[in-house]
PDB file of C-alpha atoms in Angstrom:
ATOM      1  CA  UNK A  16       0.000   0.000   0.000  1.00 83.00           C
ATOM      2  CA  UNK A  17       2.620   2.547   0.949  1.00 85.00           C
ATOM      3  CA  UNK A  18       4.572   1.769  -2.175  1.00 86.00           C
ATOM      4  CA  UNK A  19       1.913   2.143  -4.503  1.00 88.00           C
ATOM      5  CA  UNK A  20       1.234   5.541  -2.888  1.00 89.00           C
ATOM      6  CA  UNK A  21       4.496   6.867  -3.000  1.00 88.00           C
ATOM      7  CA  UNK A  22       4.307   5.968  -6.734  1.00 88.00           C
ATOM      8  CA  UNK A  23       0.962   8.036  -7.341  1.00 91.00           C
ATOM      9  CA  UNK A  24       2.489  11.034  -5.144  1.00 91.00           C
ATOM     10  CA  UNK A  25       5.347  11.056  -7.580  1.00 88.00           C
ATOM     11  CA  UNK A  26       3.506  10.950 -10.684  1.00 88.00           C
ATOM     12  CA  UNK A  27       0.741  13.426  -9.567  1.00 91.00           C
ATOM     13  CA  UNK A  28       4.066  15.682  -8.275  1.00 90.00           C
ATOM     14  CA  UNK A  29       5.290  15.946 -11.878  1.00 86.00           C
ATOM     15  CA  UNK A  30       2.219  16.611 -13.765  1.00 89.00           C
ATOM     16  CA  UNK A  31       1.073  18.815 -11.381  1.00 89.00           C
ATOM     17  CA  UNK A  32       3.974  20.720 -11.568  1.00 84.00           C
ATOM     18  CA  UNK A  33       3.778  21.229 -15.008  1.00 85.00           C
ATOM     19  CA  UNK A  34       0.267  22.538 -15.063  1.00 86.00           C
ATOM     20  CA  UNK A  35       0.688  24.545 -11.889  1.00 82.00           C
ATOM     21  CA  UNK A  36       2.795  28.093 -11.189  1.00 81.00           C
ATOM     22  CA  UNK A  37       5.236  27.425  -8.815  1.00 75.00           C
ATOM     23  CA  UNK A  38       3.821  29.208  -5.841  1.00 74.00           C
ATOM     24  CA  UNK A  39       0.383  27.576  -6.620  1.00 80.00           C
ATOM     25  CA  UNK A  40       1.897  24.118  -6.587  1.00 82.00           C
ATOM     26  CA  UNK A  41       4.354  25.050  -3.568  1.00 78.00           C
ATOM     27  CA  UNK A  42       0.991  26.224  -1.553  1.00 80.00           C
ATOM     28  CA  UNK A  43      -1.183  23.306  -1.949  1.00 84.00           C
ATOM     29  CA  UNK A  44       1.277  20.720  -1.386  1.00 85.00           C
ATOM     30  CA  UNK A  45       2.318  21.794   1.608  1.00 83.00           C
ATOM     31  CA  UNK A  46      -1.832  20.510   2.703  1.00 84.00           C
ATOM     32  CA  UNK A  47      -0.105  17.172   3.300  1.00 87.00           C
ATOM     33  CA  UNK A  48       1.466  18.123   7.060  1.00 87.00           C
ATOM     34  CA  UNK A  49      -2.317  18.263   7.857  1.00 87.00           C
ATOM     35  CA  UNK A  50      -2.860  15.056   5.677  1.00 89.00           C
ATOM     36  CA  UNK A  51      -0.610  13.784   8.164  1.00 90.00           C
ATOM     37  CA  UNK A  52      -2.077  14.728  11.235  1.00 89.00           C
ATOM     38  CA  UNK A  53      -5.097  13.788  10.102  1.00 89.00           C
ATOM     39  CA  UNK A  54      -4.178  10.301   9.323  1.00 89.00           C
ATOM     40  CA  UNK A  55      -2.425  10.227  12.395  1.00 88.00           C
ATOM     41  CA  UNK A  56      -5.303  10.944  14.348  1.00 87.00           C
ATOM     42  CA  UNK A  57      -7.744   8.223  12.365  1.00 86.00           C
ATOM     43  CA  UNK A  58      -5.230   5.311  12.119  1.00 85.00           C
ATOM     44  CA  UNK A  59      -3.246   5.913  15.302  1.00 84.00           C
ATOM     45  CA  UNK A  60      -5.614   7.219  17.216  1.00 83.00           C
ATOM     46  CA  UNK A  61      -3.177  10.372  18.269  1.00 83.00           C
ATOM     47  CA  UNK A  62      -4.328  13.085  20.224  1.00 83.00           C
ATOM     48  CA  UNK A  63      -3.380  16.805  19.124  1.00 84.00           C
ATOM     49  CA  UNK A  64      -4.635  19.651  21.040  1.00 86.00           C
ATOM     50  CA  UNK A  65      -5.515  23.133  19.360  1.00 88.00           C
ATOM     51  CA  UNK A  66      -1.880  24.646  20.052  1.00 88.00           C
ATOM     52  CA  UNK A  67      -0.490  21.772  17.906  1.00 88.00           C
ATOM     53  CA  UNK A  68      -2.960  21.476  15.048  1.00 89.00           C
ATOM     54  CA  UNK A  69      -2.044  25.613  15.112  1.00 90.00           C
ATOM     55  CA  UNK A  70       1.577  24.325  15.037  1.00 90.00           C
ATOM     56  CA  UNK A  71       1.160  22.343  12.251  1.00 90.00           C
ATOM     57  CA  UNK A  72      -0.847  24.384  10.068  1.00 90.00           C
ATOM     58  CA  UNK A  73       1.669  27.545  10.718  1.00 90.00           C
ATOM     59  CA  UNK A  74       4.428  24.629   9.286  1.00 89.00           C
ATOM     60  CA  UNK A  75       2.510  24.598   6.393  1.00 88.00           C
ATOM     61  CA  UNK A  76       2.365  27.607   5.512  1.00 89.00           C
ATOM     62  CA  UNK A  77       5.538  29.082   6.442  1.00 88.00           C
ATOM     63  CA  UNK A  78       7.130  26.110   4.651  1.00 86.00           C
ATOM     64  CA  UNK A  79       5.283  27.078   1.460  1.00 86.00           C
ATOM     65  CA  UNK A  80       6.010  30.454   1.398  1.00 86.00           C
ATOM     66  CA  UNK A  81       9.626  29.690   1.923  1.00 84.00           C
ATOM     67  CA  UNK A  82       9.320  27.436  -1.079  1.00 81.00           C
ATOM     68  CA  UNK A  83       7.500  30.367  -3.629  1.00 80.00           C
ATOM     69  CA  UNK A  84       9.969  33.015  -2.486  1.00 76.00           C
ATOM     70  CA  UNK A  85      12.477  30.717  -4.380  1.00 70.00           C
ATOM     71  CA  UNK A  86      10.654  28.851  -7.053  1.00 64.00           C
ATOM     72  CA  UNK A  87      10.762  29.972 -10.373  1.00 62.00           C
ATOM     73  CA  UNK A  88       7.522  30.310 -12.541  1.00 56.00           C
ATOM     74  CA  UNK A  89       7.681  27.003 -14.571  1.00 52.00           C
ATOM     75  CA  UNK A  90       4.418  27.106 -16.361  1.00 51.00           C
ATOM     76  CA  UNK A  91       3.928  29.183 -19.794  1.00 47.00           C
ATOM     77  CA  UNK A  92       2.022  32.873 -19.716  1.00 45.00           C
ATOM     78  CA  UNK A  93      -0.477  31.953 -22.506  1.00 49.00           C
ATOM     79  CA  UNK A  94      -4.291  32.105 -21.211  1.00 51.00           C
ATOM     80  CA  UNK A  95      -5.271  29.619 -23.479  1.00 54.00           C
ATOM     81  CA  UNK A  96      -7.275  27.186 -21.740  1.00 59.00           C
ATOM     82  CA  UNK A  97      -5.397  28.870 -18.150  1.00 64.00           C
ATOM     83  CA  UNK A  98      -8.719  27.408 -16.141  1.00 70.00           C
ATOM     84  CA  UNK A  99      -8.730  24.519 -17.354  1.00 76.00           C
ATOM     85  CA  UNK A 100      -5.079  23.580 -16.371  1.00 81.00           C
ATOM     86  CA  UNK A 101      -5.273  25.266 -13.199  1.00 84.00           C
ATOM     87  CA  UNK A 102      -8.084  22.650 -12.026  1.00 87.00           C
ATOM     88  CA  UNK A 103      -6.124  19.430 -13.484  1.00 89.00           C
ATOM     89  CA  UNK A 104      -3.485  20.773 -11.895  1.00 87.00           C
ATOM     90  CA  UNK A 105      -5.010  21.532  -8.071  1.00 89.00           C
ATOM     91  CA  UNK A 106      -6.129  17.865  -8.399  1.00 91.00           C
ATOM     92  CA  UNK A 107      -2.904  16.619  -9.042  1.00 92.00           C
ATOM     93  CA  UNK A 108      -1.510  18.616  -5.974  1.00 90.00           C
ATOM     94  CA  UNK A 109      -4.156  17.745  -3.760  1.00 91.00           C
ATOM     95  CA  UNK A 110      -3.769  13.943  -4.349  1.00 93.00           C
ATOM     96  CA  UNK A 111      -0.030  13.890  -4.460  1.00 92.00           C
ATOM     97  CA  UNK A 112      -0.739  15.542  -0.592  1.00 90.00           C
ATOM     98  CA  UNK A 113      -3.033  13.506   0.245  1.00 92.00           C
ATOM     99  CA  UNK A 114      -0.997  10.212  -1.249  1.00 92.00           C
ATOM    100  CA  UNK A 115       1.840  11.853   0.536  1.00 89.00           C
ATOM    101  CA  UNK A 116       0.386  11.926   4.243  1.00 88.00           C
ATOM    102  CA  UNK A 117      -1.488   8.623   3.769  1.00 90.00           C
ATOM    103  CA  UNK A 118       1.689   6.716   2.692  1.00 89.00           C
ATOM    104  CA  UNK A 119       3.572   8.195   5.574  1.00 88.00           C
ATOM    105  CA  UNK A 120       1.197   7.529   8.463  1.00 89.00           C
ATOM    106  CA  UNK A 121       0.657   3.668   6.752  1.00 89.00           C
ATOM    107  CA  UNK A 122       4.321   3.114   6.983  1.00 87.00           C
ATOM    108  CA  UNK A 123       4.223   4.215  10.537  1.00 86.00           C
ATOM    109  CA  UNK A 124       1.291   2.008  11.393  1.00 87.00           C
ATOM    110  CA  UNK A 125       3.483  -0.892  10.284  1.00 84.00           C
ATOM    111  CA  UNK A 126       6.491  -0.809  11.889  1.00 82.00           C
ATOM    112  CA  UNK A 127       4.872   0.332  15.113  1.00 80.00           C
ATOM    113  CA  UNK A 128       1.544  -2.016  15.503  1.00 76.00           C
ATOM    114  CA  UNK A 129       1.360  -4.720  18.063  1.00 70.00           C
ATOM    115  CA  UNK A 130       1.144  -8.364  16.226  1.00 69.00           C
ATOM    116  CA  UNK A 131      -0.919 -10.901  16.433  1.00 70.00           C
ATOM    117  CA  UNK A 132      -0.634 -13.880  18.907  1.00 70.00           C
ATOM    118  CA  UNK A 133       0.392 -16.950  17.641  1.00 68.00           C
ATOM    119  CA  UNK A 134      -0.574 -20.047  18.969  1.00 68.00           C
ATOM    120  CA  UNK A 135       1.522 -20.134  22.146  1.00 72.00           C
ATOM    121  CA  UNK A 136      -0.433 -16.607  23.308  1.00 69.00           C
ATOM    122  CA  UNK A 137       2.571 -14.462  22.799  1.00 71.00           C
ATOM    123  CA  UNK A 138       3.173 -11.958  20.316  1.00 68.00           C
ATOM    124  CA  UNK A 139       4.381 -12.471  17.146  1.00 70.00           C
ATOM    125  CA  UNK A 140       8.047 -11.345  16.273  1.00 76.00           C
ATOM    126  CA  UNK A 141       7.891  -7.691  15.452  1.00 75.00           C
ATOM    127  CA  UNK A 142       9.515  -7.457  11.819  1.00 77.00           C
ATOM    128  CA  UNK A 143      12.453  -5.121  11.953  1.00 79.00           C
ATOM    129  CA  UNK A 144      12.636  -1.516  10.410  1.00 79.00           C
ATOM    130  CA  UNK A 145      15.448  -2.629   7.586  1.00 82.00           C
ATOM    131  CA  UNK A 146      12.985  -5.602   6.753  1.00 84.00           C
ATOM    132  CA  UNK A 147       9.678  -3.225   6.421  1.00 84.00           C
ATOM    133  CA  UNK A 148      12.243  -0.741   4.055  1.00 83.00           C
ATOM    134  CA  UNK A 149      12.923  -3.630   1.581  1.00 85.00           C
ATOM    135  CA  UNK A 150       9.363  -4.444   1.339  1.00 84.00           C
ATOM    136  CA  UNK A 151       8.698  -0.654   0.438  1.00 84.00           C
ATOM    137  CA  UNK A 152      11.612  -0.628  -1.892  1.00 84.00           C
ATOM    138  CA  UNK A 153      11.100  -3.914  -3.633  1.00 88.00           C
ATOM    139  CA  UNK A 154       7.533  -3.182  -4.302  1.00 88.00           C
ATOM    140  CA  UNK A 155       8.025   0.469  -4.999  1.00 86.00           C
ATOM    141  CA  UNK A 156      10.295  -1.274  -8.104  1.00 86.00           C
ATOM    142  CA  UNK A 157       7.911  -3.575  -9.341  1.00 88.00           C
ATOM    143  CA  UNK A 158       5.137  -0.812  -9.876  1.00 86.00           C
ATOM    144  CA  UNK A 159       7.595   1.867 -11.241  1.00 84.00           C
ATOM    145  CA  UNK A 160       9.429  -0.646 -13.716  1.00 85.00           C
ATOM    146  CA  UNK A 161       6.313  -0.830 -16.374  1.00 85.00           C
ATOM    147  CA  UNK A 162       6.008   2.569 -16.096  1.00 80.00           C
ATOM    148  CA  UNK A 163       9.475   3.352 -16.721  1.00 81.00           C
ATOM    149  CA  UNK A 164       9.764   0.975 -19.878  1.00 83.00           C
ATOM    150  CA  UNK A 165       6.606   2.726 -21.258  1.00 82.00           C
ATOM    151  CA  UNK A 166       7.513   5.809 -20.882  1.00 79.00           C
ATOM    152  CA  UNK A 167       9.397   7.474 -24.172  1.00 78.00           C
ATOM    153  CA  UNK A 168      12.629   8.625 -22.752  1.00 77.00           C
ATOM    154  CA  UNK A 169      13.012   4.495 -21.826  1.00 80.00           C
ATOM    155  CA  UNK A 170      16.250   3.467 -24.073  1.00 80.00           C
ATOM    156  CA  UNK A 171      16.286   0.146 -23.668  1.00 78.00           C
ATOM    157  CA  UNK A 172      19.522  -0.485 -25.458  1.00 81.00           C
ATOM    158  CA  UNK A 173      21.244   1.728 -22.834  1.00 81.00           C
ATOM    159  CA  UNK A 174      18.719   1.630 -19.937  1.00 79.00           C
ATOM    160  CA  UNK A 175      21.226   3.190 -17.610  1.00 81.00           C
ATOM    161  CA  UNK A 176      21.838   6.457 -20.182  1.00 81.00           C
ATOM    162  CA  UNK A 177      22.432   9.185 -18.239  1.00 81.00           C
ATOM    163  CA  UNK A 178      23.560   8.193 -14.772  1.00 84.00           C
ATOM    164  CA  UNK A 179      26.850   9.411 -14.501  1.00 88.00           C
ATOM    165  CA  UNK A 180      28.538  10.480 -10.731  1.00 91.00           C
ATOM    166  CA  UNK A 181      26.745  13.071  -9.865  1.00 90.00           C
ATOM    167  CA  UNK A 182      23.355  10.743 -10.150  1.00 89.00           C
ATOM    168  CA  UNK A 183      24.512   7.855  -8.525  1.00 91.00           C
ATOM    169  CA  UNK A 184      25.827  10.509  -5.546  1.00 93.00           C
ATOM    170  CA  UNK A 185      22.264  11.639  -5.231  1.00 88.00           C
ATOM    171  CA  UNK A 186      20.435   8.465  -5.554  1.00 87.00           C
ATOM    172  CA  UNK A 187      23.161   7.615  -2.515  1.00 91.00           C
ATOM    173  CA  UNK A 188      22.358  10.833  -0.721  1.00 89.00           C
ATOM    174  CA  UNK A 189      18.485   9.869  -1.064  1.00 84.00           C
ATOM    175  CA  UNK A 190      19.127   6.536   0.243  1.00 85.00           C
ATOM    176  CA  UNK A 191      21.025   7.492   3.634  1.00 89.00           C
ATOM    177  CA  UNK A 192      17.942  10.463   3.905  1.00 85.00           C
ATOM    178  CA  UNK A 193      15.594   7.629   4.098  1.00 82.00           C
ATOM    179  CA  UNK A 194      17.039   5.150   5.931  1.00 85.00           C
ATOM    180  CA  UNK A 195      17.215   8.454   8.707  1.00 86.00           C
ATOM    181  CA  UNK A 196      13.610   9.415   7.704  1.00 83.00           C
ATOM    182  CA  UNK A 197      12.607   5.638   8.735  1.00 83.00           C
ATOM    183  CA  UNK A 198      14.367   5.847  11.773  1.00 85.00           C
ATOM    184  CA  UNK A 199      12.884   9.218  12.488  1.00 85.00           C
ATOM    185  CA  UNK A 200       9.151   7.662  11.986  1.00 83.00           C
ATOM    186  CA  UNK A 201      10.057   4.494  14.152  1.00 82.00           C
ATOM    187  CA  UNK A 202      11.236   6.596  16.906  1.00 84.00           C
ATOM    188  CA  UNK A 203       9.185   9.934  16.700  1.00 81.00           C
ATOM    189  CA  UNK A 204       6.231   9.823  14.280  1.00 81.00           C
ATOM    190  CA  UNK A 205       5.566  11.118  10.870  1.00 83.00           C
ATOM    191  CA  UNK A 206       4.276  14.927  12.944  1.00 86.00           C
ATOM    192  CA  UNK A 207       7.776  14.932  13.560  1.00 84.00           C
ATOM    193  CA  UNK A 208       9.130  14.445  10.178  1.00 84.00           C
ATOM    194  CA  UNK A 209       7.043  16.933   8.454  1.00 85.00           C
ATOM    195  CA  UNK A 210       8.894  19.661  11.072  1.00 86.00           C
ATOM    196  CA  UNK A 211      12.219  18.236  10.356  1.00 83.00           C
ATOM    197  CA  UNK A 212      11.282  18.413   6.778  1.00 81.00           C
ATOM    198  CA  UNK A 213      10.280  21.666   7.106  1.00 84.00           C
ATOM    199  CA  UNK A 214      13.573  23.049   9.199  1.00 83.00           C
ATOM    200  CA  UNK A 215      15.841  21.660   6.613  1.00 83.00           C
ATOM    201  CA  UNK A 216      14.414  23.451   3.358  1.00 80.00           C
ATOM    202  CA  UNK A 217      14.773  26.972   5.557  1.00 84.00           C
ATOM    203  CA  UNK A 218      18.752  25.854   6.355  1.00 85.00           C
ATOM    204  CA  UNK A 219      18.905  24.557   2.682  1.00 83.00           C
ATOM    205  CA  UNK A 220      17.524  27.785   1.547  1.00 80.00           C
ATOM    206  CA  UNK A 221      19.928  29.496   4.022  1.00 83.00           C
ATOM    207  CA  UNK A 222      23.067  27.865   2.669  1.00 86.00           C
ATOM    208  CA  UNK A 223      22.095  28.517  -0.860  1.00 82.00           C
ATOM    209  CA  UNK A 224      22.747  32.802   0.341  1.00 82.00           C
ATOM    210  CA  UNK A 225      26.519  32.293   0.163  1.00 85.00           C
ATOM    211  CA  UNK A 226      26.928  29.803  -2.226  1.00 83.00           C
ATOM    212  CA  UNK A 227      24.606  30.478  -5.163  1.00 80.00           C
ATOM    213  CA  UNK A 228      24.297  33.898  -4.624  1.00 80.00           C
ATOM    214  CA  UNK A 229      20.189  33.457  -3.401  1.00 77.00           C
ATOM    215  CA  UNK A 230      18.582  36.917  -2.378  1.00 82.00           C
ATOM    216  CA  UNK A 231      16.326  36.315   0.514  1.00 82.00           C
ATOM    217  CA  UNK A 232      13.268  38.275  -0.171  1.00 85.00           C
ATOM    218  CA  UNK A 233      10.415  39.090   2.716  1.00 88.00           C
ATOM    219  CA  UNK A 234       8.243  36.416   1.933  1.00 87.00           C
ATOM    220  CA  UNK A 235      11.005  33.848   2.488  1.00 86.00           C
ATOM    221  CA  UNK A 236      12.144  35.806   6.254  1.00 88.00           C
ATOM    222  CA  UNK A 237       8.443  35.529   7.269  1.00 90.00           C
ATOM    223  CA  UNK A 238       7.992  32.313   5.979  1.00 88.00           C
ATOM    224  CA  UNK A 239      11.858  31.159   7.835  1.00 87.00           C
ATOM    225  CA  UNK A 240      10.477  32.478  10.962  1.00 90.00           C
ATOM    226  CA  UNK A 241       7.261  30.802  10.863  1.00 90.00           C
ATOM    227  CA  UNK A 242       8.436  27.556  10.473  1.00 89.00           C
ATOM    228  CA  UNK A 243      10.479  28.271  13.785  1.00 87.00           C
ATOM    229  CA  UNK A 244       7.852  29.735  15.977  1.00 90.00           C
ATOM    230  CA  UNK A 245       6.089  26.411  14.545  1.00 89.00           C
ATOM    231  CA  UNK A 246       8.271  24.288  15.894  1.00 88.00           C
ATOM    232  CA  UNK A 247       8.903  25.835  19.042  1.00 87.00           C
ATOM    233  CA  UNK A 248       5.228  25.934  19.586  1.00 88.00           C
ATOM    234  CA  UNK A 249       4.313  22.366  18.723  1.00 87.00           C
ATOM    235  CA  UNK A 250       7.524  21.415  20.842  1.00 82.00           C
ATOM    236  CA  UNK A 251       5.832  23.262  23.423  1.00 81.00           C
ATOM    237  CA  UNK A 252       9.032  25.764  23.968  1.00 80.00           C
ATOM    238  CA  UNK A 253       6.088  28.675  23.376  1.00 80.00           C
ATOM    239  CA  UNK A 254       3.074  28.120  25.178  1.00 81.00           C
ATOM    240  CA  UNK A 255      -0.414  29.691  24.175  1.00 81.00           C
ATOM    241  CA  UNK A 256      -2.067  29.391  27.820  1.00 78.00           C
ATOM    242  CA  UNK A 257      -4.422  26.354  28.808  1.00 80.00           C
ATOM    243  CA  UNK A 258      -7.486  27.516  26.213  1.00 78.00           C
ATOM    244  CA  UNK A 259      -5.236  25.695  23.526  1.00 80.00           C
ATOM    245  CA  UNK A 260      -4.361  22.996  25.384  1.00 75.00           C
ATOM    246  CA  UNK A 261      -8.246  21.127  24.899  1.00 77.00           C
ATOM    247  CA  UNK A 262      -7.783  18.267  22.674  1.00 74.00           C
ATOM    248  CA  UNK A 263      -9.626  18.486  19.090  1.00 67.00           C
ATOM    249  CA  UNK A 264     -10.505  15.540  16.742  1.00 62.00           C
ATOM    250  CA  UNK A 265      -9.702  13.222  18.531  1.00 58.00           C
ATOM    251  CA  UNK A 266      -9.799   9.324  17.447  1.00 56.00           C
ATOM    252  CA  UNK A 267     -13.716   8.695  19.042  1.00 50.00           C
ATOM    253  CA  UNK A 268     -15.017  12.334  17.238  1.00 51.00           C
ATOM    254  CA  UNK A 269     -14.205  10.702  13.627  1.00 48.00           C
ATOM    255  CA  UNK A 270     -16.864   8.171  12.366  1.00 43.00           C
ATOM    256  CA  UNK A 271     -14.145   5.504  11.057  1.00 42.00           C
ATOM    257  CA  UNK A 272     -14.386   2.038  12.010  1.00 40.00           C
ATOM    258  CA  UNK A 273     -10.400   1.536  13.244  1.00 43.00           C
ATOM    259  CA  UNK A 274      -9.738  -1.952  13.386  1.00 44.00           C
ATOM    260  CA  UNK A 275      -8.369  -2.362  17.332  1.00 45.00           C
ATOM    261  CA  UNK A 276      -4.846  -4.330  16.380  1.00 44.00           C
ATOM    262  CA  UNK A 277      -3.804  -0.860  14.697  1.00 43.00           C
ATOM    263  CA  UNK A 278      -4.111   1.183  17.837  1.00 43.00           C
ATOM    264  CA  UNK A 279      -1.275   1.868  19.434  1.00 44.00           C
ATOM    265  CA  UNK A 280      -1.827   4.082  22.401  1.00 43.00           C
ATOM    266  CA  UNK A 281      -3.513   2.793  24.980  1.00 40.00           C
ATOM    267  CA  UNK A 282      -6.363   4.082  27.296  1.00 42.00           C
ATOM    268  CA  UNK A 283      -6.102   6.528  30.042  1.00 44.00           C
ATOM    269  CA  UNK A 284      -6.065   4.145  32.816  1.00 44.00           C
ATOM    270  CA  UNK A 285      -9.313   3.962  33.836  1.00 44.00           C
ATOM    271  CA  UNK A 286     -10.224   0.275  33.424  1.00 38.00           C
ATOM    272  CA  UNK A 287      -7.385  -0.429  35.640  1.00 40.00           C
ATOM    273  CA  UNK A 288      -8.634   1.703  38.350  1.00 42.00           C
ATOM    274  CA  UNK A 289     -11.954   0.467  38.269  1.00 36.00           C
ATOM    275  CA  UNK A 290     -10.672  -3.225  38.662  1.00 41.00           C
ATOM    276  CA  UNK A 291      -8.595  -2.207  41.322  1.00 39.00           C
ATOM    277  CA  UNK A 292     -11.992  -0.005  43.195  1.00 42.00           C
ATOM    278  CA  UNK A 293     -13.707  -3.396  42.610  1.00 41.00           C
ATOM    279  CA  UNK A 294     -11.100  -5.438  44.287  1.00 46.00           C
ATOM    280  CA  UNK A 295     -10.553  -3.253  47.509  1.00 44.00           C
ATOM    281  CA  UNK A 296     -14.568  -3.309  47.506  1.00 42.00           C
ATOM    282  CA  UNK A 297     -14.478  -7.070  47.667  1.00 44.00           C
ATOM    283  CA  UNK A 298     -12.011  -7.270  50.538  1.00 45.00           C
ATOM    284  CA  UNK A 299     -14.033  -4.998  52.219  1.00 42.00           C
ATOM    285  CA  UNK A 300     -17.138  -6.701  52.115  1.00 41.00           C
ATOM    286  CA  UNK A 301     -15.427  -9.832  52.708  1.00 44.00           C
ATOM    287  CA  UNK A 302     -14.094  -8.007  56.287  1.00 41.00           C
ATOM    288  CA  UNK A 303     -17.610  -7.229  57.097  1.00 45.00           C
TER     289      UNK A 303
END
């Protein structure tokens, strides 16, 4: 499922991109940190509070604006059928973001979920992190290898035209940053991701002022300094006052059947303490 996801997001990314401006496409992409916590909330039954669904909506926009103040205008000035391609395009964006969020959250969901019993009552073997990224990557291949062959730039006489050094260094580079992005979801969460995400594109952008000559603009120092106040305030280094610490949409105010083996927090407690009331009201009566 992930894999299959990932592959949509990609596609959708590209075509959007070429019938979207820049900032347009930058803007409405950036809708998948709330994908996330969305999904988070409906598959892992998470709990966010107001100050954190503020938190993660500033991300989102901060991040985007960062993005436009650098992004160059990719699509063509003619108005000829402008509307048209502006709606394919939004609904590429919007399901690359959605794709995007969903795939994440999944992926969490199964390297993280309690396993079945087997027969001897005890939990199944929890299959390790490398394990769960060679299922992604092995099926991510078998879905993007037909569409590879079919698509015209395919050479099949020299299938590996192109790929000189640099490539191969950034296919490397890409590797290493998702073997860390794993490790980020198994330990942290996918929230968490999308602000580490989100911090490196501003020191990316930051890096690119003395070595590529990049002019920061405005837009991009607002945008910079919302992503920070984002994360500090969703790390809880800023704190609102307790009206935004109530907890909204929550797991039980979302009509979605969630199957019980895919929950992983548990309850508050409460069961527990009434078994334990029950008991000491036992040995009372039992004194009497």
């Amino acid at each position: 499922v992930p894999a299959g996801l990932y592959f949509i997001m990609n596609t959708c990314c590209q075509l959007a991109n070429s019938y979207l401006p820049a900032a347009v496409y930058q803007v409405t992409y950036q809708g998948k940190s709330l994908v996330v916590a969305l999904m988070s909330v409906i598959l892992l039954g998470r709990r966010l509070q107001v100050f954190r669904w503020m938190a993660i909506a500033g991300l989102a926009i901060g991040v985007a604006m960062v993005n436009v103040s650098k992004a160059p205008d990719n699509v063509s000035k003619s108005t000829d059928g402008a509307d048209s391609k502006m709606i394919i395009g939004l609904g590429y964006s919007f399901t690359a973001a959605i794709c995007s969020g969903s795939a994440g959250v999944y992926f969490e969901m199964m390297i993280k979920k309690q396993q079945p019993k087997n027969a001897s009552g005890q939990p199944a073997k929890q299959p390790s992190l490398w394990l769960r990224n060679i299922q992604l990557a092995f099926f991510s291949i078998l879905i993007a290898i037909p569409a590879c062959i079919a698509s015209s730039a395919f050479d099949a006489s020299d299938p590996l035209r192109g790929f000189d050094m640099k490539v191969w260094a950034l296919g490397l580079n890409n590797t290493i940053g998702g073997l860390i992005v794993a490790l980020v979801v198994k330990h942290a969460d996918n929230i968490m991701k999308c602000f580490s995400n989100a911090t490196s594109t501003v020191m990316a952008t930051v890096i690119c002022i003395p070595l590529f000559g990049f002019e920061p603009t405005p837009l991009f120092v607002l945008g910079a300094f919302i992503v920070l106040a984002s994360v500090l305030l969703y790390g809880e280094a800023i704190r609102l006052g307790p009206a935004f610490d109530a907890i909204v949409c929550a797991k039980e105010d979302i009509a979605v059947a969630i199957p019980k083996e895919i929950q992983l927090e548990s309850g508050d407690g409460n069961e527990e303490n009434v078994d334990i009331q029950m008991g000491e009201m036992s040995n009372k009566e039992s004194v009497d």
